[in-house]
Tab-separated table of C-alpha atoms in Angstrom:
chain	number	residue	atom	x	y	z
A	1	MET	CA	150.770	-152.395	-1.308
A	2	LYS	CA	149.918	-151.042	2.196
A	3	ARG	CA	147.257	-153.943	2.752
A	4	THR	CA	151.028	-156.537	2.112
A	5	ILE	CA	152.077	-154.802	4.904
A	6	ALA	CA	149.943	-154.213	7.422
A	7	ALA	CA	149.679	-157.626	6.971
A	8	GLY	CA	152.780	-158.116	7.896
A	9	PHE	CA	152.326	-155.625	10.457
A	10	ALA	CA	149.764	-158.121	11.704
A	11	GLY	CA	152.055	-161.080	12.082
A	12	ILE	CA	154.339	-158.627	14.914
A	13	ALA	CA	150.961	-157.684	16.629
A	14	THR	CA	150.358	-161.389	17.815
A	15	MET	CA	154.038	-161.648	19.576
A	16	LEU	CA	155.298	-161.916	22.592
A	17	LEU	CA	158.754	-160.971	23.891
A	18	ALA	CA	159.664	-164.183	25.956
A	19	THR	CA	161.870	-163.596	29.507
A	20	THR	CA	165.463	-164.414	28.580
A	21	ALA	CA	165.663	-167.840	29.975
A	22	MET	CA	162.845	-168.502	27.326
A	23	ALA	CA	164.824	-166.795	24.253
A	24	GLY	CA	166.640	-169.312	21.330
A	25	ASP	CA	169.844	-169.681	19.012
A	26	VAL	CA	172.269	-166.298	19.394
A	27	LYS	CA	174.119	-165.064	16.479
A	28	VAL	CA	176.357	-161.935	16.669
A	29	PHE	CA	177.345	-160.754	12.872
A	30	GLU	CA	180.407	-158.342	12.146
A	31	THR	CA	181.562	-157.330	8.887
A	32	LYS	CA	184.523	-157.197	6.804
A	33	SER	CA	182.640	-154.433	3.811
A	34	ALA	CA	184.999	-151.964	3.355
A	35	ILE	CA	182.257	-149.557	3.007
A	36	ASN	CA	182.840	-150.031	6.817
A	37	ASN	CA	186.522	-148.054	6.702
A	38	LEU	CA	185.827	-144.708	6.891
A	39	SER	CA	188.788	-142.854	7.636
A	40	THR	CA	192.241	-142.359	9.704
A	41	VAL	CA	192.998	-139.461	11.486
A	42	MET	CA	195.782	-138.382	13.133
A	43	VAL	CA	197.058	-134.384	14.313
A	44	ASP	CA	200.612	-133.852	15.366
A	45	GLY	CA	202.414	-135.156	17.944
A	46	GLY	CA	199.699	-137.629	18.409
A	47	LYS	CA	198.295	-141.251	17.028
A	48	ALA	CA	196.950	-142.571	13.913
A	49	ARG	CA	192.690	-143.484	14.658
A	50	HIS	CA	191.182	-145.418	12.541
A	51	LEU	CA	187.648	-144.519	11.876
A	52	THR	CA	184.639	-146.538	10.729
A	53	VAL	CA	181.255	-145.795	10.101
A	54	GLY	CA	178.170	-146.303	13.417
A	55	PHE	CA	175.606	-148.048	11.390
A	56	GLY	CA	173.683	-148.278	14.086
A	57	SER	CA	171.461	-145.244	15.633
A	58	GLY	CA	168.387	-146.600	14.444
A	59	ALA	CA	166.967	-150.250	12.016
A	60	TYR	CA	163.990	-150.868	10.877
A	61	ARG	CA	163.065	-153.883	8.354
A	62	ARG	CA	159.481	-153.949	6.969
A	63	PRO	CA	157.207	-156.952	6.430
A	64	GLY	CA	157.702	-157.923	3.233
A	65	ASP	CA	160.971	-157.493	2.895
A	66	PRO	CA	163.911	-159.557	1.896
A	67	SER	CA	164.290	-161.387	5.151
A	68	ASN	CA	167.581	-161.095	6.083
A	69	MET	CA	167.584	-157.339	5.327
A	70	PHE	CA	167.086	-154.384	7.181
A	71	TYR	CA	167.677	-150.460	7.254
A	72	ALA	CA	169.782	-149.370	9.788
A	73	VAL	CA	170.756	-144.593	9.887
A	74	SER	CA	173.742	-143.564	11.038
A	75	ASP	CA	174.801	-140.692	13.312
A	76	ARG	CA	176.705	-137.345	12.545
A	77	GLY	CA	179.491	-138.611	12.008
A	78	PRO	CA	182.695	-139.343	14.004
A	79	ASN	CA	183.014	-136.408	17.364
A	80	PHE	CA	183.500	-136.465	21.000
A	81	VAL	CA	184.040	-134.340	23.877
A	82	CYS	CA	187.376	-132.653	25.013
A	83	GLY	CA	187.790	-135.363	28.246
A	84	ASP	CA	188.467	-138.004	25.515
A	85	VAL	CA	191.131	-136.531	22.789
A	86	GLN	CA	193.952	-137.970	24.477
A	87	ASP	CA	192.496	-140.760	24.930
A	88	VAL	CA	191.137	-140.721	21.029
A	89	LEU	CA	194.307	-138.456	19.686
A	90	GLY	CA	196.416	-138.931	21.269
A	91	VAL	CA	197.984	-135.385	22.035
A	92	SER	CA	196.628	-133.210	24.391
A	93	GLU	CA	193.403	-131.968	25.640
A	94	ASP	CA	194.338	-128.366	25.995
A	95	VAL	CA	195.865	-128.876	21.633
A	96	VAL	CA	192.444	-129.380	20.157
A	97	CYS	CA	190.198	-127.851	22.965
A	98	GLN	CA	191.919	-125.037	24.330
A	99	GLY	CA	190.100	-124.109	27.438
A	100	ARG	CA	187.271	-123.696	25.532
A	101	LYS	CA	183.663	-125.813	25.246
A	102	VAL	CA	183.579	-126.969	21.638
A	103	ARG	CA	182.745	-130.520	20.513
A	104	VAL	CA	185.749	-132.737	17.967
A	105	TYR	CA	184.935	-133.441	15.008
A	106	PRO	CA	187.664	-135.529	13.340
A	107	THR	CA	185.168	-135.635	9.394
A	108	PRO	CA	183.485	-132.525	9.161
A	109	ASP	CA	182.060	-133.315	5.917
A	110	TYR	CA	180.568	-136.903	6.770
A	111	SER	CA	177.462	-136.649	5.794
A	112	PRO	CA	175.338	-138.478	7.684
A	113	SER	CA	173.512	-141.834	5.751
A	114	ILE	CA	170.956	-144.829	5.669
A	115	TYR	CA	172.492	-148.032	4.501
A	116	THR	CA	170.938	-151.697	3.676
A	117	ILE	CA	172.208	-154.625	5.752
A	118	PHE	CA	171.950	-157.858	5.088
A	119	LEU	CA	173.019	-160.811	7.765
A	120	ASN	CA	174.881	-163.623	6.108
A	121	ASP	CA	174.413	-167.547	7.639
A	122	ASP	CA	178.791	-167.245	7.923
A	123	GLY	CA	178.248	-164.843	10.637
A	124	SER	CA	179.069	-161.902	8.589
A	125	PHE	CA	176.716	-158.844	7.361
A	126	ASP	CA	177.253	-156.435	3.796
A	127	VAL	CA	176.615	-153.172	4.183
A	128	LYS	CA	174.906	-151.719	0.984
A	129	ASP	CA	172.980	-149.018	-0.719
A	130	VAL	CA	174.014	-145.847	1.194
A	131	ILE	CA	171.830	-143.024	0.551
A	132	ALA	CA	172.982	-139.619	2.325
A	133	LEU	CA	170.483	-137.956	3.413
A	134	LYS	CA	171.013	-134.303	1.288
A	135	ASP	CA	168.568	-130.841	0.870
A	136	ARG	CA	166.401	-130.311	-1.724
A	137	ASN	CA	168.979	-128.772	-4.515
A	138	GLY	CA	170.535	-132.289	-3.651
A	139	VAL	CA	173.299	-131.270	-1.455
A	140	PRO	CA	174.528	-133.942	1.417
A	141	LEU	CA	173.812	-132.695	4.637
A	142	THR	CA	176.519	-133.525	7.010
A	143	GLY	CA	176.192	-133.494	11.473
A	144	LEU	CA	177.398	-130.301	12.312
A	145	THR	CA	175.727	-128.808	14.966
A	146	ASN	CA	172.784	-126.011	14.088
A	147	LYS	CA	172.906	-122.533	15.470
A	148	LEU	CA	170.576	-122.997	17.660
A	149	SER	CA	169.394	-119.931	20.091
A	150	VAL	CA	166.178	-121.596	20.813
A	151	ALA	CA	167.694	-124.354	21.657
A	152	LYS	CA	170.826	-124.790	23.780
A	153	THR	CA	174.100	-126.469	21.217
A	154	GLU	CA	177.907	-126.859	21.294
A	155	LYS	CA	180.375	-126.110	19.044
A	156	PRO	CA	182.759	-127.829	16.259
A	157	VAL	CA	185.991	-128.001	15.979
A	158	ASP	CA	187.964	-130.841	13.772
A	159	ALA	CA	191.054	-132.660	15.459
A	160	ASN	CA	193.961	-129.774	14.831
A	161	GLY	CA	190.398	-126.983	16.965
A	162	LYS	CA	190.028	-125.543	14.048
A	163	GLU	CA	186.498	-123.842	14.595
A	164	LEU	CA	183.961	-125.486	12.316
A	165	ALA	CA	180.630	-123.361	10.860
A	166	GLN	CA	177.276	-124.349	11.976
A	167	SER	CA	174.884	-125.349	9.395
A	168	VAL	CA	171.141	-124.718	8.840
A	169	SER	CA	170.283	-127.598	7.647
A	170	SER	CA	172.347	-130.016	9.229
A	171	ILE	CA	171.199	-133.405	11.340
A	172	ASP	CA	171.832	-135.827	13.561
A	173	ALA	CA	169.556	-138.869	12.522
A	174	GLU	CA	168.833	-141.271	15.536
A	175	GLY	CA	165.626	-142.936	14.364
A	176	ILE	CA	164.348	-144.680	11.326
A	177	ILE	CA	161.427	-146.206	9.863
A	178	ARG	CA	160.465	-147.221	6.326
A	179	LEU	CA	156.613	-146.493	4.949
A	180	SER	CA	155.070	-148.715	1.749
A	181	ASP	CA	155.788	-145.933	-0.454
A	182	GLY	CA	159.537	-145.868	-0.103
A	183	SER	CA	159.480	-142.549	1.841
A	184	TYR	CA	161.753	-142.792	5.516
A	185	TRP	CA	160.543	-141.437	8.559
A	186	ILE	CA	163.627	-139.464	11.124
A	187	GLY	CA	163.996	-138.717	14.984
A	188	GLU	CA	166.524	-136.936	15.380
A	189	GLU	CA	168.545	-135.605	18.150
A	190	ASN	CA	170.157	-132.099	18.060
A	191	GLY	CA	167.650	-129.876	16.711
A	192	PRO	CA	164.969	-131.528	18.247
A	193	SER	CA	162.988	-132.610	15.170
A	194	ILE	CA	161.419	-135.395	13.246
A	195	LEU	CA	162.064	-135.073	9.215
A	196	HIS	CA	160.772	-137.250	6.788
A	197	VAL	CA	162.716	-137.600	4.044
A	198	ALA	CA	162.141	-139.226	0.320
A	199	ALA	CA	163.929	-142.320	-1.268
A	200	ASP	CA	166.272	-140.822	-2.360
A	201	GLY	CA	167.205	-139.655	0.469
A	202	THR	CA	166.458	-135.960	0.161
A	203	VAL	CA	164.784	-134.462	3.196
A	204	ASN	CA	161.765	-133.198	2.592
A	205	GLU	CA	159.871	-131.641	5.821
A	206	ARG	CA	161.798	-131.666	9.364
A	207	ILE	CA	159.165	-130.941	12.104
A	208	VAL	CA	160.937	-128.444	14.758
A	209	PRO	CA	159.292	-127.123	18.470
A	210	ALA	CA	157.030	-124.341	17.960
A	211	GLY	CA	158.788	-121.094	18.104
A	212	SER	CA	162.154	-121.926	16.443
A	213	GLU	CA	160.946	-122.367	13.182
A	214	LYS	CA	163.149	-119.287	12.735
A	215	ASP	CA	166.589	-121.459	13.908
A	216	PHE	CA	166.173	-123.133	10.521
A	217	GLU	CA	165.302	-120.479	8.385
A	218	GLY	CA	167.171	-120.448	5.348
A	219	ALA	CA	167.654	-124.450	5.030
A	220	ALA	CA	166.914	-126.012	1.899
A	221	TYR	CA	163.780	-128.083	3.091
A	222	LYS	CA	160.397	-127.462	4.228
A	223	VAL	CA	161.040	-126.104	8.227
A	224	SER	CA	157.483	-126.548	9.820
A	225	GLY	CA	157.095	-125.833	13.699
A	226	GLY	CA	154.127	-128.827	15.163
A	227	LEU	CA	156.699	-129.808	18.153
A	228	PRO	CA	155.465	-128.507	21.682
A	229	ALA	CA	157.678	-125.938	21.948
A	230	ILE	CA	158.828	-127.432	24.904
A	231	LEU	CA	160.817	-129.432	23.514
A	232	VAL	CA	163.766	-126.404	23.016
A	233	THR	CA	164.681	-127.700	26.838
A	234	ARG	CA	165.978	-130.543	26.055
A	235	GLN	CA	169.619	-131.438	27.360
A	236	THR	CA	171.457	-131.183	24.808
A	237	ASN	CA	172.618	-134.858	23.636
A	238	ARG	CA	169.737	-136.121	24.695
A	239	GLY	CA	166.537	-134.837	21.923
A	240	ILE	CA	164.788	-137.807	19.986
A	241	GLU	CA	166.580	-141.168	19.398
A	242	SER	CA	163.870	-142.948	17.989
A	243	MET	CA	160.794	-143.441	15.725
A	244	ALA	CA	158.392	-146.159	15.051
A	245	VAL	CA	155.481	-146.738	12.893
A	246	SER	CA	151.513	-148.830	13.190
A	247	PRO	CA	150.380	-151.477	11.558
A	248	ASP	CA	148.860	-149.728	9.599
A	249	GLU	CA	151.143	-146.487	8.881
A	250	SER	CA	148.717	-144.164	10.160
A	251	LYS	CA	151.283	-143.154	13.386
A	252	LEU	CA	154.986	-142.452	14.502
A	253	TYR	CA	155.718	-142.548	17.817
A	254	PHE	CA	158.871	-141.261	19.122
A	255	MET	CA	160.557	-140.240	22.076
A	256	VAL	CA	162.275	-137.795	24.101
A	257	GLN	CA	165.920	-139.709	24.826
A	258	ASN	CA	166.172	-138.268	28.847
A	259	PRO	CA	163.720	-136.089	30.725
A	260	LEU	CA	164.070	-132.382	29.527
A	261	ALA	CA	165.936	-129.930	31.364
A	262	ASN	CA	163.250	-128.390	32.532
A	263	PRO	CA	163.221	-126.255	34.611
A	264	ASN	CA	167.333	-126.802	34.712
A	265	ALA	CA	169.989	-129.170	33.723
A	266	ASP	CA	169.361	-130.201	38.268
A	267	ALA	CA	165.545	-131.061	36.943
A	268	TYR	CA	167.327	-133.440	33.992
A	269	LYS	CA	169.728	-134.972	36.069
A	270	LYS	CA	167.311	-136.031	38.107
A	271	ALA	CA	163.869	-136.584	36.817
A	272	LYS	CA	162.880	-140.276	35.678
A	273	ASN	CA	159.800	-139.056	33.665
A	274	THR	CA	160.444	-138.691	30.184
A	275	ARG	CA	157.834	-137.761	26.800
A	276	LEU	CA	156.254	-140.692	24.299
A	277	PHE	CA	155.197	-139.354	21.228
A	278	VAL	CA	152.320	-140.277	19.334
A	279	TYR	CA	152.148	-138.339	15.120
A	280	ASP	CA	148.518	-138.474	13.365
A	281	ARG	CA	150.106	-138.995	10.189
A	282	VAL	CA	146.819	-138.550	8.405
A	283	LYS	CA	145.400	-135.183	10.166
A	284	ASP	CA	149.260	-133.992	9.939
A	285	GLU	CA	149.287	-133.315	13.640
A	286	LEU	CA	150.370	-134.506	16.907
A	287	SER	CA	147.503	-136.711	18.798
A	288	GLY	CA	149.127	-137.839	22.181
A	289	GLU	CA	151.778	-136.997	24.156
A	290	TYR	CA	152.560	-139.776	27.444
A	291	ILE	CA	154.602	-139.828	30.273
A	292	TYR	CA	157.746	-143.119	30.328
A	293	GLN	CA	159.758	-143.440	33.453
A	294	LEU	CA	163.576	-143.997	32.904
A	295	ASP	CA	164.304	-147.972	35.823
A	296	ASP	CA	166.360	-147.058	38.750
A	297	PRO	CA	169.592	-146.783	37.250
A	298	GLN	CA	170.551	-149.047	39.965
A	299	THR	CA	169.194	-152.635	37.789
A	300	PHE	CA	171.324	-151.743	35.054
A	301	ARG	CA	173.792	-154.589	35.942
A	302	ASN	CA	176.630	-154.288	33.991
A	303	ASP	CA	176.857	-151.094	34.845
A	304	PRO	CA	175.129	-150.129	37.904
A	305	SER	CA	174.788	-146.070	38.829
A	306	ASP	CA	173.947	-143.228	41.486
A	307	LYS	CA	172.650	-140.762	38.634
A	308	GLN	CA	169.105	-141.121	37.753
A	309	ASN	CA	170.311	-139.633	34.042
A	310	ALA	CA	172.379	-142.821	33.300
A	311	PRO	CA	169.280	-144.509	32.118
A	312	ARG	CA	168.274	-143.252	28.880
A	313	ILE	CA	165.437	-144.007	25.450
A	314	SER	CA	167.291	-145.182	22.501
A	315	GLU	CA	164.901	-147.080	20.205
A	316	VAL	CA	160.943	-147.591	19.519
A	317	MET	CA	159.809	-150.648	17.937
A	318	ALA	CA	156.775	-150.690	16.989
A	319	LEU	CA	154.417	-154.296	18.113
A	320	GLY	CA	151.063	-153.349	17.304
A	321	ASP	CA	148.669	-150.187	17.651
A	322	ASP	CA	149.533	-147.858	20.789
A	323	ARG	CA	151.998	-150.448	21.703
A	324	LEU	CA	155.638	-150.588	21.830
A	325	LEU	CA	159.464	-152.063	22.570
A	326	VAL	CA	161.245	-149.072	23.820
A	327	LEU	CA	164.678	-149.783	24.304
A	328	GLU	CA	165.928	-148.324	27.385
A	329	ARG	CA	170.019	-148.515	28.238
A	330	THR	CA	172.651	-147.107	29.783
A	331	ASP	CA	176.332	-147.187	28.274
A	332	GLY	CA	176.827	-150.726	29.278
A	333	THR	CA	173.613	-152.618	29.508
A	334	THR	CA	169.965	-152.307	27.310
A	335	LYS	CA	166.396	-153.503	28.099
A	336	LEU	CA	163.328	-153.817	26.113
A	337	HIS	CA	160.214	-152.796	27.820
A	338	GLU	CA	157.006	-153.938	26.623
A	339	VAL	CA	155.058	-150.431	26.429
A	340	LYS	CA	151.249	-150.209	26.052
A	341	LEU	CA	150.236	-146.983	25.620
A	342	ASP	CA	146.012	-147.142	27.435
A	343	GLY	CA	145.477	-146.496	30.437
A	344	ALA	CA	148.042	-143.430	30.234
A	345	SER	CA	147.250	-140.005	30.721
A	346	ASN	CA	147.278	-138.233	27.743
A	347	ILE	CA	149.213	-135.392	28.682
A	348	LEU	CA	149.148	-133.348	24.909
A	349	ALA	CA	148.772	-129.433	24.737
A	350	SER	CA	148.190	-129.628	28.467
A	351	SER	CA	149.796	-127.071	31.261
A	352	TRP	CA	152.966	-130.123	31.536
A	353	ASP	CA	153.534	-128.734	27.817
A	354	ASP	CA	153.675	-124.743	29.589
A	355	MET	CA	157.333	-123.620	30.584
A	356	SER	CA	155.722	-121.959	33.019
A	357	THR	CA	154.401	-124.865	34.667
A	358	SER	CA	155.914	-125.642	38.642
A	359	PRO	CA	156.411	-127.840	39.742
A	360	SER	CA	157.542	-129.510	35.999
A	361	LEU	CA	157.090	-132.188	35.342
A	362	GLU	CA	160.524	-133.332	35.279
A	363	GLN	CA	160.513	-131.674	38.998
A	364	GLU	CA	158.664	-135.034	40.156
A	365	ASN	CA	158.362	-138.150	40.157
A	366	ASP	CA	156.122	-139.363	41.827
A	367	LEU	CA	153.131	-138.973	40.306
A	368	SER	CA	150.582	-140.143	42.088
A	369	LYS	CA	150.714	-136.796	43.263
A	370	LEU	CA	149.909	-135.090	40.126
A	371	ASP	CA	146.930	-137.217	39.605
A	372	LEU	CA	149.087	-139.044	36.470
A	373	LYS	CA	149.961	-142.012	34.728
A	374	ALA	CA	152.365	-143.115	33.283
A	375	VAL	CA	152.831	-146.206	30.539
A	376	ALA	CA	152.999	-149.666	31.620
A	377	LYS	CA	155.973	-151.670	30.928
A	378	THR	CA	157.349	-154.541	31.428
A	379	LEU	CA	160.681	-155.764	31.170
A	380	ARG	CA	160.944	-158.928	27.721
A	381	PHE	CA	165.339	-158.200	27.499
A	382	ASP	CA	168.328	-157.489	29.508
A	383	SER	CA	171.687	-157.649	27.848
A	384	ALA	CA	173.210	-159.028	31.347
A	385	ASP	CA	171.954	-161.453	30.568
A	386	TYR	CA	174.191	-161.914	27.023
A	387	PRO	CA	177.946	-161.530	27.570
A	388	MET	CA	178.089	-161.594	23.859
A	389	ALA	CA	176.467	-158.919	23.186
A	390	PRO	CA	176.894	-155.363	22.474
A	391	THR	CA	176.977	-152.333	24.443
A	392	LYS	CA	175.663	-148.997	23.409
A	393	ILE	CA	172.698	-150.647	21.611
A	394	GLU	CA	170.297	-148.453	19.630
A	395	GLY	CA	168.778	-150.156	16.972
A	396	LEU	CA	166.018	-152.773	16.587
A	397	ALA	CA	164.463	-154.629	13.534
A	398	VAL	CA	162.441	-157.528	13.625
A	399	MET	CA	163.755	-160.530	10.695
A	400	GLY	CA	162.061	-162.560	8.019
A	401	ASP	CA	162.411	-165.612	9.940
A	402	GLY	CA	160.903	-163.467	13.166
A	403	ALA	CA	163.874	-163.531	14.618
A	404	LEU	CA	164.420	-160.454	16.850
A	405	ALA	CA	168.340	-158.345	15.713
A	406	LEU	CA	170.143	-155.302	18.382
A	407	ILE	CA	172.614	-153.534	16.493
A	408	ASN	CA	174.691	-150.968	18.714
A	409	ASP	CA	175.843	-147.782	18.090
A	410	ASN	CA	179.309	-148.173	17.843
A	411	ASP	CA	180.591	-144.419	17.651
A	412	PHE	CA	182.472	-144.309	14.680
A	413	GLY	CA	185.126	-147.024	15.987
A	414	ILE	CA	186.594	-143.427	18.001
A	415	LYS	CA	187.464	-146.057	20.936
A	416	GLY	CA	187.877	-149.522	18.764
A	417	ASP	CA	184.623	-150.591	19.049
A	418	ALA	CA	183.146	-152.813	16.226
A	419	THR	CA	179.498	-152.803	15.083
A	420	LYS	CA	177.804	-155.969	15.412
A	421	VAL	CA	174.321	-157.134	15.589
A	422	LEU	CA	172.825	-159.267	17.755
A	423	LEU	CA	170.866	-161.438	16.686
A	424	ILE	CA	168.111	-163.750	19.201
A	425	ASP	CA	166.157	-166.408	17.805
A	426	GLY	CA	162.696	-167.560	20.629
A	427	LEU	CA	162.502	-164.047	21.835
A	428	VAL	CA	160.135	-162.919	19.876
A	429	GLN	CA	157.164	-165.969	19.680
A	430	ALA	CA	154.182	-165.746	18.690
A	431	ASP	CA	150.287	-166.095	19.407
A	432	LYS	CA	151.186	-165.262	23.337
A	433	PHE	CA	149.281	-161.746	23.356
């Protein structure tokens, strides 16, 4: 089976992402599947809010799978900040949040899940084979925050403002790949962490930043501290939101969504340097850590900004060995950059992983002053050239005919957005690398 997967990837590895002007047919898919309907939430004195499932936090298609299907993963479930209470629920923020710094979870029992998406010729997509993520006892996991003591976290409440118990086992799934043995690897944002998940959705292992293992004591799955300790300084809701695999399945690639809040949030807000990791599956350890510099926020044409923390990383897809496609986006604009690790500085286990290093990597955007080199990146796609493209695209998959599928995270419809799949033919062209 591995030989078949590798052969399929070899085709991807010889592809070049064309400029947007060279792309061919474009099609948008939506679903009428009943699985899409999650629930309707309403509080006293408010308005009814119909919620749908947010399928598009991550996507992946294995070479050899049916040509019109891919896997998608949902995140922690419907949630929003206090500032959105009026728009979502139709009542005053004070009614629910009561002056507390909390996050609202209107469906707290929702389990992050893996879905199989099938694209149809009529412009619709079907959702099948729902697999809830669960612990080793078969108990479905929730998306409520972990009770972290090392990293910062948020306190959850329900739609009526009642405090919810945090869970040692809960996860915020954001990126996904599937191996030839049927198991999955998932990038997790809140911890932050990476998860090895069995074919039936059972979490076998969660790999967290070294030194934070005690925060997950009691979880009904294995926890190990195989990530750099410095990752606990991630800004809240800016953890690991991606996952990719090399053609021979020997390496995993994942990125921190934004630069770390290292040493503080002020550094995060101004920083361009986020971190790209390579995990050696043969040795079960990290083998690389590279610097990826985020674009100037003014270059995101649908919503230019003066805030450097507006751009973020939401997906990584392998095009070959150490050659990646990185999805960098703002709320309204999505870019795809081709990235090559060759020639970039490997900073794994260096002083840049030491929280006492000053100035930190996040405090110096001019890498020449640090004698460091970021990964090379080349723009291959800009959603500003596609008026029909949904916002907040977070998943990528290459379909069997070579077309590129992009799926958005609709945040479970809390603001009325639908999940859409943008399929672009001709964006990926063969024999040009």
